[in-house]
Amino acid sequence: MSTPVHPAAHAPSPVMDPHIAPPFPEAAFTILKNTQLRKNVAHATDVIQAKRNNLVAEKADWQELRTSAAAIRAHVLANLDTYLQQFETACSAAGGTVHWARDAAEARAIILSVLREENATEVIKIKTMTSAEIQLNPALEAAGIAAIETDLAELILQLGDDEPSHIVVPALHVNRRQVREIFAHRMGLPELSDDPEALTAAARAYLRKKFLSVPTAISGANFLIAETGSVAIVESEGNGRMCLTLPRTLIALAGIEKVLPRFADLEVMLQVLARSATGERMNPYTSLWSGVTAGDGPERFHVVLLDNGRSDILGRKVERQTLQCIRCGACMNTCPVYRQTGGHAYGSPYAGPIGAILTPQLEHMQHAQSLPYASSLCAACYEVCPVKINIPEVLIELRAQVIDQERSQPARWFDPMYLGMKAANLVFASGPRFRLAQQLGRLGLRFFTGKDGWIRGLPSLGARWTMSRDLRALPKESFREWWAMRPARAAHDTRPGKGSRS
C-alpha cells in the first residue's frame, strides 16, 4: 500500500505511547501511592477472577478446550500467509475492501483517506486496542474528526480524559462515584446519582443520538474468518451491534494474527474467550459481518490488516506464541504485579503480563525495555491462559535480549547501575575477591543492622532496595567458612560420644 501518510498520522498520544512513557518501575512507584486506584483494581480483578474460576470449574473438558484453542492459534501462525490471502479473497468476493498496512503510520493514513472520501467530521467507535496501538484517536483529532467511543468503559475514560488500564475492562480502576462525577460534569447532569442503572441510562441517552446520526464507524475485530471473509466482534453492551448495523460506512482495523481458518473454529474460541475474559458462558453479543448486503447494514465495508511488527515476531520461535493471544485479559486478573499497579504503569494499550511481552516486541525492543522485568515469574498467567501462551518463557527470552542490547552499548561510566554491575562481575569472578567482599560487607553492614538482625535502611544506591523491602543481615560466617571449620569443631567437642577418638 503506497497511500501517502497524512501529517496528522504522526500525532502521539499524551500518555499511552511507549516512546514517551516512563520506565515501568518509575511509573509503578507513582501509582503505588494511589490507594484508591489499587483498591479499585484489586476489587475488580477479584470479582472477575472468581467468576472465571467458577465457570471454568463446571467444564469437565476445560483443559481439552485450552489445548484445542492453542492448537488452532498455533496452526494459524504457522500458515498465516495462506489464511490471510484466503480471507482477502473471501472478503472481497462479499463486497468488502481489504487494505494492507505495514505499520501504524500507514494504517492511520488508510483510515484517514477513507474518512476524507466520506467527508467525515465524526466517527463512532467500538472498543479496539489496535486503534490505540496506532494512536488513531489523536490522528483523527488532528485531522478535525471527532472520535466518539461507544463502549461504556471507553466513554467513561474519554469523557474523563483518562487512559485504559485493562484489556477487557478499560475503566476497571474507576469506581461508580468517580463515574458519576465525570458524567455529571461532561453531560451537564448535576443531579445524576451514582446508581449503576442511572449511570447506564445517562450513557445510553448520550450515545443514542450518535448511533442514529453519525454515518461512519470504526471497529476492531476479535477474529477474522478466512473461510468466509467475516469479521467477528464480541461485546457485552450492544454498542458494537449498533456500530455494525447503522452506519453507512464501516472500517474494521485488525492485527494480521486475528485470523481463524474456519467458521467452525469459533465453537472453541468463543467458549474459552467468554469464560476467561468476563466469567460468562457466552458473550451477550456476538456479531459477524461478511462484506456488503444491499439494504442491510453498511454500504461500504473496509478491513485494514495491520502488521506493525507482527511479521518480525512471527519469525522468532519463542516469541511467536505471543501472537496466539485472544485478548481475554485472564493473565492480568491473576497477576500479582498488575494487581498492585493497574494498567497505566505499562505505558501501553496492552497492559499486564501480555503487555509485558507484546509491547517491547511491537517496539522492536527499542522502547519499553523495562516491561519484561515487570513480573515475578510466578507463572500464574501461564496457568490461566486459554491458548497456553508460556508468558514466563517469553519474558526470560526478552530479558536476555535487553541484556544483549546493554552489552553492545558503549561503557556508561557515569551510570551507577552499570558501575554496580561491573563491580559485582569483578567480585563474583574470583573466589578470593568474593570471600574478601563477604568479610568487608559483614563489617560495613553492622552499622545499619537492627537488634532483630534486619537491615531496614541503606544509604545512597542501597536505598533503592530498602525503600521497598527489608534485608537480612549477612550471617556471621558463610556456608564455606562453616564447612571448613567442621573438623576443628568436631575435634574440640567434649560432649560424650563426640570429638576425636584415640
Coordinates of C-alpha atoms in Angstrom, one line a residue:
M1 CA 0.0 0.0 0.0
S2 CA 1.6 3.3 -1.1
T3 CA -1.0 5.7 0.3
P4 CA 0.7 8.9 1.3
V5 CA 0.9 9.5 5.1
H6 CA -1.2 12.4 6.3
P7 CA 0.7 14.7 8.6
A8 CA -1.8 14.1 11.4
A9 CA -0.9 10.4 11.3
H10 CA 2.2 11.2 13.4
A11 CA 0.3 12.8 16.3
P12 CA 1.3 11.0 19.5
S13 CA -0.9 10.1 22.5
P14 CA -0.1 12.2 25.6
V15 CA 0.2 9.2 27.8
M16 CA -0.2 5.7 26.4
D17 CA 2.8 5.8 24.0
P18 CA 5.8 3.6 24.8
H19 CA 8.1 6.1 23.0
I20 CA 7.5 8.7 25.7
A21 CA 6.2 6.6 28.7
P22 CA 8.4 6.5 31.7
P23 CA 10.1 3.1 32.7
F24 CA 7.8 0.7 34.4
P25 CA 9.5 1.0 37.9
E26 CA 9.2 4.8 37.8
A27 CA 5.5 4.7 36.7
A28 CA 4.6 2.0 39.1
F29 CA 6.2 3.7 42.1
T30 CA 3.9 6.7 41.5
I31 CA 0.8 4.6 41.1
L32 CA 1.5 2.6 44.2
K33 CA 0.8 5.7 46.2
N34 CA -2.7 5.9 44.8
T35 CA -4.5 3.7 47.4
Q36 CA -8.0 4.3 45.8
L37 CA -6.8 3.1 42.4
R38 CA -5.2 0.0 43.9
K39 CA -8.4 -0.8 45.9
N40 CA -10.5 -0.4 42.7
V41 CA -8.2 -2.7 40.7
A42 CA -8.0 -5.4 43.5
H43 CA -11.8 -5.5 43.9
A44 CA -12.5 -5.7 40.1
T45 CA -9.9 -8.4 39.4
D46 CA -11.1 -10.4 42.4
V47 CA -14.7 -10.4 41.1
I48 CA -13.7 -11.3 37.5
Q49 CA -11.3 -14.0 38.7
A50 CA -13.9 -15.6 40.9
K51 CA -16.4 -15.7 38.1
R52 CA -13.9 -17.1 35.7
N53 CA -12.8 -19.8 38.2
N54 CA -16.4 -20.9 38.8
L55 CA -17.3 -21.2 35.1
V56 CA -14.0 -23.0 34.3
A57 CA -14.7 -25.5 37.1
E58 CA -18.0 -26.5 35.6
K59 CA -16.3 -27.5 32.3
A60 CA -15.0 -31.1 32.6
D61 CA -13.2 -30.6 29.3
W62 CA -11.6 -27.2 30.0
Q63 CA -8.1 -28.4 29.6
E64 CA -9.0 -30.1 26.3
L65 CA -10.6 -26.8 25.2
R66 CA -7.4 -25.0 26.0
T67 CA -5.4 -27.5 24.1
S68 CA -7.7 -27.2 21.1
A69 CA -7.6 -23.3 21.2
A70 CA -3.8 -23.3 21.4
A71 CA -3.6 -25.8 18.5
I72 CA -5.9 -23.6 16.3
R73 CA -3.9 -20.5 17.0
A74 CA -0.5 -22.2 16.6
H75 CA -1.7 -23.7 13.3
V76 CA -2.8 -20.2 12.1
L77 CA 0.6 -18.7 12.9
A78 CA 2.4 -21.5 11.0
N79 CA 0.2 -20.8 7.9
L80 CA -0.6 -17.1 8.3
D81 CA 0.1 -16.0 4.8
T82 CA -2.2 -18.7 3.4
Y83 CA -5.1 -17.8 5.6
L84 CA -4.7 -14.0 5.2
Q85 CA -4.9 -14.4 1.4
Q86 CA -7.9 -16.6 1.8
F87 CA -9.6 -14.0 4.0
E88 CA -8.8 -11.2 1.5
T89 CA -10.3 -13.3 -1.4
A90 CA -13.5 -14.2 0.5
C91 CA -14.0 -10.7 2.0
S92 CA -13.5 -9.0 -1.4
A93 CA -15.9 -11.5 -3.0
A94 CA -18.5 -10.5 -0.4
G95 CA -18.2 -6.8 -1.3
G96 CA -15.6 -5.7 1.2
T97 CA -12.4 -3.8 0.5
V98 CA -9.2 -5.1 2.2
H99 CA -6.2 -2.9 2.9
W100 CA -2.7 -4.0 4.0
A101 CA -0.8 -1.7 6.4
R102 CA 2.8 -2.3 7.1
D103 CA 2.9 -0.1 10.2
A104 CA 0.9 2.3 12.3
A105 CA 1.5 5.3 10.1
E106 CA 0.3 3.5 7.0
A107 CA -2.8 2.2 8.9
R108 CA -3.6 5.8 10.0
A109 CA -3.2 7.1 6.5
I110 CA -5.5 4.5 5.0
I111 CA -8.2 5.2 7.6
L112 CA -7.9 8.9 7.1
S113 CA -8.1 8.5 3.4
V114 CA -11.4 6.6 3.7
L115 CA -12.8 9.2 6.1
R116 CA -11.9 12.0 3.8
E117 CA -13.7 10.3 0.9
E118 CA -16.7 10.2 3.3
N119 CA -16.3 13.9 4.3
A120 CA -16.5 12.6 7.8
T121 CA -16.4 15.1 10.7
E122 CA -17.3 12.4 13.3
V123 CA -16.9 8.7 13.7
I124 CA -18.4 6.3 16.3
K125 CA -16.0 3.6 17.5
I126 CA -16.3 0.2 19.0
K127 CA -13.6 -0.5 21.6
T128 CA -10.4 -1.5 19.8
M129 CA -7.0 -1.7 21.3
T130 CA -5.5 -1.9 17.9
S131 CA -6.6 1.7 17.2
A132 CA -4.9 2.7 20.5
E133 CA -1.8 0.9 19.4
I134 CA -1.6 3.0 16.2
Q135 CA -2.5 6.2 18.1
L136 CA -5.6 6.6 15.9
N137 CA -7.7 9.0 18.0
P138 CA -5.0 11.7 18.2
A139 CA -4.6 11.4 14.4
L140 CA -8.3 11.8 13.9
E141 CA -8.5 14.8 16.2
A142 CA -5.6 16.5 14.4
A143 CA -7.4 15.9 11.1
G144 CA -10.6 17.6 12.5
I145 CA -12.5 14.4 13.0
A146 CA -14.2 13.7 16.4
A147 CA -14.0 10.1 17.5
I148 CA -16.9 9.1 19.8
E149 CA -16.2 5.9 21.9
T150 CA -19.4 3.9 22.3
D151 CA -18.2 1.2 24.8
L152 CA -19.3 2.4 28.2
A153 CA -15.9 2.0 29.8
E154 CA -14.2 3.7 26.9
L155 CA -16.7 6.5 27.0
I156 CA -16.0 7.0 30.8
L157 CA -12.3 7.3 30.0
Q158 CA -12.8 9.6 27.1
L159 CA -15.0 12.0 29.0
G160 CA -12.7 11.8 32.0
D161 CA -9.5 12.4 29.9
D162 CA -8.2 9.1 31.2
E163 CA -6.5 6.1 29.7
P164 CA -7.5 2.4 29.7
S165 CA -6.0 0.2 32.4
H166 CA -7.3 -3.3 31.3
I167 CA -7.7 -5.1 28.1
V168 CA -11.3 -6.2 28.7
V169 CA -12.5 -3.7 31.4
P170 CA -10.7 -0.5 30.4
A171 CA -12.2 1.6 33.3
L172 CA -11.6 -1.1 35.9
H173 CA -9.6 1.4 38.0
V174 CA -12.6 3.9 38.2
N175 CA -15.4 3.3 40.8
R176 CA -19.0 4.4 40.3
R177 CA -18.7 7.6 42.3
Q178 CA -16.0 8.7 40.1
V179 CA -18.1 7.8 37.0
R180 CA -20.9 9.9 38.4
E181 CA -18.6 12.9 38.8
I182 CA -17.4 12.5 35.2
F183 CA -20.9 12.1 33.7
A184 CA -22.4 15.0 35.8
H185 CA -19.7 17.3 34.6
R186 CA -19.3 16.4 31.0
M187 CA -23.0 15.6 30.2
G188 CA -24.4 18.5 32.2
L189 CA -26.3 16.3 34.7
P190 CA -25.6 17.8 38.1
E191 CA -28.5 15.8 39.8
L192 CA -27.2 12.5 38.5
S193 CA -26.9 9.8 41.1
D194 CA -24.2 7.1 41.3
D195 CA -26.8 4.3 40.9
P196 CA -25.5 1.9 38.2
E197 CA -28.8 2.0 36.4
A198 CA -28.9 5.8 36.4
L199 CA -25.4 6.0 35.1
T200 CA -26.1 3.4 32.3
A201 CA -29.3 5.3 31.3
A202 CA -27.3 8.6 31.1
A203 CA -24.7 6.9 28.8
R204 CA -27.4 5.3 26.7
A205 CA -29.2 8.7 26.1
Y206 CA -25.9 10.4 25.3
L207 CA -24.9 7.8 22.8
R208 CA -28.2 7.1 21.1
K209 CA -28.1 10.4 19.2
K210 CA -24.7 9.5 17.9
F211 CA -25.7 6.0 16.8
L212 CA -28.6 7.4 14.8
S213 CA -26.8 10.4 13.2
V214 CA -23.1 9.5 12.6
P215 CA -22.7 7.7 9.3
T216 CA -19.2 6.2 9.8
A217 CA -18.0 3.7 12.3
I218 CA -14.6 2.2 13.2
S219 CA -14.3 -1.2 14.8
G220 CA -11.7 -3.7 15.8
A221 CA -12.0 -7.5 15.4
N222 CA -11.9 -10.3 17.8
F223 CA -11.5 -12.8 15.0
L224 CA -11.3 -12.8 11.2
I225 CA -12.7 -15.9 9.5
A226 CA -10.6 -16.9 6.4
E227 CA -13.2 -19.3 5.1
T228 CA -16.0 -16.8 4.8
G229 CA -14.2 -13.4 4.9
S230 CA -16.1 -12.5 8.0
V231 CA -15.2 -10.2 10.9
A232 CA -16.3 -11.4 14.4
I233 CA -17.0 -8.9 17.2
V234 CA -17.8 -9.9 20.8
E235 CA -19.1 -7.4 23.4
S236 CA -21.4 -7.1 26.3
E237 CA -23.5 -3.9 25.8
G238 CA -24.9 -3.9 22.2
N239 CA -23.0 -0.8 21.2
G240 CA -21.0 -3.0 18.8
R241 CA -24.1 -4.3 17.1
M242 CA -25.3 -0.6 16.7
C243 CA -22.0 0.4 15.1
L244 CA -22.0 -2.6 12.8
T245 CA -25.5 -2.2 11.5
L246 CA -26.5 1.6 11.5
P247 CA -23.6 3.5 9.8
R248 CA -23.2 3.9 6.0
T249 CA -19.5 3.1 6.1
L250 CA -17.7 0.6 8.4
I251 CA -13.9 0.4 8.8
A252 CA -12.6 -2.6 10.7
L253 CA -8.9 -2.5 11.9
A254 CA -7.4 -5.8 12.9
G255 CA -3.9 -7.2 13.5
I256 CA -2.9 -9.8 11.0
E257 CA -2.8 -12.5 13.7
K258 CA -6.5 -12.3 14.4
V259 CA -7.4 -14.7 11.5
L260 CA -9.0 -18.2 12.1
P261 CA -9.2 -20.9 9.4
R262 CA -12.8 -21.9 9.6
F263 CA -16.2 -20.6 10.8
A264 CA -16.4 -23.8 12.9
D265 CA -13.3 -22.7 14.9
L266 CA -15.4 -20.2 16.7
E267 CA -17.1 -23.1 18.6
V268 CA -13.9 -23.5 20.6
M269 CA -12.6 -19.9 20.6
L270 CA -15.9 -18.3 21.9
Q271 CA -16.1 -20.8 24.8
V272 CA -12.6 -20.1 26.1
L273 CA -12.8 -16.3 25.4
A274 CA -16.0 -15.7 27.3
R275 CA -15.1 -17.7 30.3
S276 CA -11.6 -16.2 30.5
A277 CA -12.5 -12.6 29.8
T278 CA -15.6 -11.9 31.8
G279 CA -16.6 -15.1 33.6
E280 CA -19.5 -15.8 31.3
R281 CA -20.6 -18.9 29.4
M282 CA -21.1 -16.8 26.3
N283 CA -20.7 -13.2 25.4
P284 CA -24.0 -11.3 25.4
Y285 CA -23.4 -10.0 21.8
T286 CA -21.5 -11.9 19.2
S287 CA -21.7 -10.2 15.8
L288 CA -20.3 -11.4 12.5
W289 CA -20.1 -9.2 9.4
S290 CA -19.3 -10.5 5.9
G291 CA -19.0 -7.9 3.2
V292 CA -21.9 -5.8 2.0
T293 CA -25.5 -6.7 1.5
A294 CA -27.9 -4.3 -0.2
G295 CA -30.4 -2.9 2.2
D296 CA -28.8 -4.4 5.2
G297 CA -26.1 -2.7 7.2
P298 CA -23.2 -0.6 5.8
E299 CA -23.0 0.2 2.1
R300 CA -19.2 0.4 2.3
F301 CA -17.1 -2.1 4.3
H302 CA -13.3 -1.7 4.7
V303 CA -10.9 -4.0 6.5
V304 CA -7.4 -2.8 7.4
L305 CA -5.0 -5.6 8.1
L306 CA -2.2 -4.3 10.4
D307 CA 1.3 -5.7 10.6
N308 CA 3.2 -3.2 12.7
G309 CA 5.9 -5.6 13.8
R310 CA 3.9 -8.7 13.9
S311 CA 5.8 -10.4 11.0
D312 CA 9.0 -9.9 12.9
I313 CA 7.5 -11.6 15.9
L314 CA 6.3 -14.4 13.7
G315 CA 9.8 -15.2 12.6
R316 CA 11.1 -15.9 16.2
K317 CA 10.4 -19.4 17.6
V318 CA 10.0 -18.5 21.3
E319 CA 8.3 -15.1 20.9
R320 CA 5.9 -16.3 18.1
Q321 CA 3.5 -17.7 20.7
T322 CA 2.8 -14.1 21.8
L323 CA 0.6 -13.8 18.7
Q324 CA -1.7 -16.6 19.9
C325 CA -3.3 -14.1 22.3
I326 CA -7.0 -13.6 22.0
R327 CA -7.1 -10.5 24.3
C328 CA -9.1 -12.1 27.2
G329 CA -7.2 -10.4 30.0
A330 CA -7.1 -13.5 32.2
C331 CA -3.4 -13.1 32.7
M332 CA -3.9 -9.6 34.1
N333 CA -6.6 -10.7 36.5
T334 CA -4.3 -13.3 38.1
C335 CA -1.0 -11.3 38.0
P336 CA 0.2 -10.1 41.4
V337 CA 2.2 -7.3 39.8
Y338 CA -0.8 -5.9 37.8
R339 CA -2.9 -6.2 40.9
Q340 CA -0.7 -3.7 42.6
T341 CA 0.0 -1.3 39.8
G342 CA -3.0 -1.4 37.4
G343 CA -2.5 -0.9 33.7
H344 CA -1.3 2.7 33.5
A345 CA 2.2 1.8 34.7
Y346 CA 2.8 -0.3 31.5
G347 CA 2.6 2.9 29.3
S348 CA 0.8 0.9 26.5
P349 CA -2.7 -0.1 25.5
Y350 CA -1.5 -3.7 26.2
A351 CA -1.0 -4.0 30.0
G352 CA -0.4 -6.8 32.3
P353 CA 1.7 -9.9 31.5
I354 CA 0.7 -10.0 27.9
G355 CA 1.6 -6.3 27.5
A356 CA 5.0 -7.0 29.2
I357 CA 5.9 -9.3 26.3
L358 CA 3.9 -7.8 23.4
T359 CA 4.7 -4.1 23.7
P360 CA 8.6 -4.5 23.7
Q361 CA 8.3 -6.7 20.6
L362 CA 6.0 -4.3 18.7
E363 CA 8.5 -1.6 19.5
H364 CA 11.4 -3.8 18.1
M365 CA 13.0 -3.8 21.6
Q366 CA 13.8 -0.1 21.2
H367 CA 11.3 1.2 23.9
A368 CA 9.7 -0.3 27.0
Q369 CA 12.7 -2.5 27.8
S370 CA 11.7 -2.4 31.5
L371 CA 8.5 -4.2 30.8
P372 CA 9.9 -7.8 30.6
Y373 CA 11.0 -7.2 34.2
A374 CA 7.5 -6.3 35.4
S375 CA 6.9 -9.8 36.5
S376 CA 7.7 -12.1 39.4
L377 CA 7.8 -15.1 37.0
C378 CA 5.3 -16.9 39.2
A379 CA 3.7 -18.4 36.1
A380 CA 0.1 -17.8 37.2
C381 CA -0.5 -16.1 33.8
Y382 CA 0.5 -19.3 32.0
E383 CA -1.8 -21.4 34.1
V384 CA -4.9 -19.4 33.2
C385 CA -4.1 -18.5 29.6
P386 CA -6.8 -20.1 27.4
V387 CA -4.4 -20.5 24.5
K388 CA -1.5 -21.7 26.6
I389 CA 1.0 -18.9 25.9
N390 CA 4.1 -19.6 28.0
I391 CA 4.5 -15.9 29.1
P392 CA 7.3 -16.6 31.6
E393 CA 9.3 -18.3 28.9
V394 CA 8.9 -15.2 26.6
L395 CA 9.7 -12.8 29.5
I396 CA 13.0 -14.6 30.1
E397 CA 13.9 -14.5 26.4
L398 CA 13.1 -10.8 26.2
R399 CA 15.2 -10.1 29.3
A400 CA 18.1 -11.8 27.6
Q401 CA 17.6 -9.6 24.6
V402 CA 17.6 -6.5 26.9
I403 CA 20.9 -7.6 28.4
D404 CA 22.4 -8.2 25.0
Q405 CA 21.5 -4.7 24.0
E406 CA 23.1 -3.3 27.1
R407 CA 26.3 -5.3 26.4
S408 CA 26.5 -3.9 22.9
Q409 CA 26.3 -0.3 24.2
P410 CA 29.4 1.9 25.0
A411 CA 30.5 1.8 28.6
R412 CA 28.4 4.1 30.7
W413 CA 30.9 5.2 33.3
F414 CA 28.5 7.7 34.9
D415 CA 25.7 5.2 35.3
P416 CA 25.6 4.0 38.9
M417 CA 23.7 0.8 38.0
Y418 CA 26.3 0.0 35.2
L419 CA 29.2 0.6 37.6
G420 CA 27.5 -1.6 40.3
M421 CA 27.0 -4.5 37.9
K422 CA 30.6 -4.2 36.7
A423 CA 31.8 -4.3 40.3
A424 CA 29.6 -7.3 41.0
N425 CA 31.1 -9.0 38.0
L426 CA 34.6 -8.3 39.2
V427 CA 33.8 -9.7 42.7
F428 CA 31.9 -12.9 41.6
A429 CA 34.6 -13.8 39.0
S430 CA 37.2 -14.6 41.7
G431 CA 36.8 -16.8 44.8
P432 CA 39.3 -14.8 46.9
R433 CA 37.7 -11.5 45.9
F434 CA 34.3 -12.9 46.7
R435 CA 35.4 -14.0 50.2
L436 CA 37.0 -10.7 50.9
A437 CA 33.8 -8.9 49.8
Q438 CA 31.8 -11.0 52.2
Q439 CA 34.1 -10.1 55.1
L440 CA 34.0 -6.4 54.2
G441 CA 30.3 -6.4 53.7
R442 CA 29.8 -8.1 57.1
L443 CA 31.8 -5.4 58.8
G444 CA 30.2 -2.5 56.9
L445 CA 26.6 -3.6 57.3
R446 CA 26.9 -3.8 61.1
F447 CA 26.2 -0.1 61.3
F448 CA 22.8 -0.5 59.5
T449 CA 21.6 -3.7 61.2
G450 CA 19.0 -3.6 63.8
K451 CA 18.9 -5.6 67.0
D452 CA 16.5 -8.0 65.3
G453 CA 19.0 -8.9 62.6
W454 CA 17.3 -6.9 59.8
I455 CA 18.5 -4.0 57.7
R456 CA 15.7 -1.6 57.1
G457 CA 17.6 1.3 55.6
L458 CA 20.7 1.7 53.5
P459 CA 22.4 4.9 52.2
S460 CA 22.9 6.0 48.6
L461 CA 22.2 3.3 45.9
G462 CA 21.3 0.8 48.6
A463 CA 18.3 2.9 49.5
R464 CA 16.7 1.8 46.1
W465 CA 16.5 -1.7 47.6
T466 CA 15.4 -0.9 51.2
M467 CA 12.8 1.7 50.3
S468 CA 10.5 -1.2 49.2
R469 CA 11.9 -4.3 51.0
D470 CA 13.8 -5.3 54.1
L471 CA 17.2 -7.1 54.0
R472 CA 18.6 -9.8 56.3
A473 CA 22.0 -9.0 57.8
L474 CA 24.9 -11.1 56.5
P475 CA 25.4 -14.2 58.7
K476 CA 28.5 -14.3 61.0
E477 CA 30.1 -16.9 58.7
S478 CA 29.4 -18.1 55.2
F479 CA 28.5 -21.7 54.4
R480 CA 32.0 -22.3 53.1
E481 CA 33.5 -21.0 56.3
W482 CA 31.2 -23.1 58.4
W483 CA 32.0 -26.2 56.3
A484 CA 35.7 -25.6 56.6
M485 CA 35.5 -25.4 60.4
R486 CA 33.6 -28.6 60.9
P487 CA 36.7 -30.9 61.5
A488 CA 38.1 -28.4 64.0
R489 CA 34.8 -28.1 65.8
A490 CA 34.4 -31.8 66.0
A491 CA 37.9 -32.2 67.5
H492 CA 37.1 -29.8 70.2
D493 CA 33.7 -31.1 71.0
T494 CA 33.9 -32.6 74.6
R495 CA 30.4 -34.0 74.8
P496 CA 30.1 -37.8 75.4
G497 CA 30.4 -39.6 72.1
K498 CA 31.8 -36.6 70.3
G499 CA 35.2 -35.3 69.5
S500 CA 38.3 -37.2 68.3
R501 CA 38.9 -40.9 69.2
S502 CA 42.1 -42.4 70.4

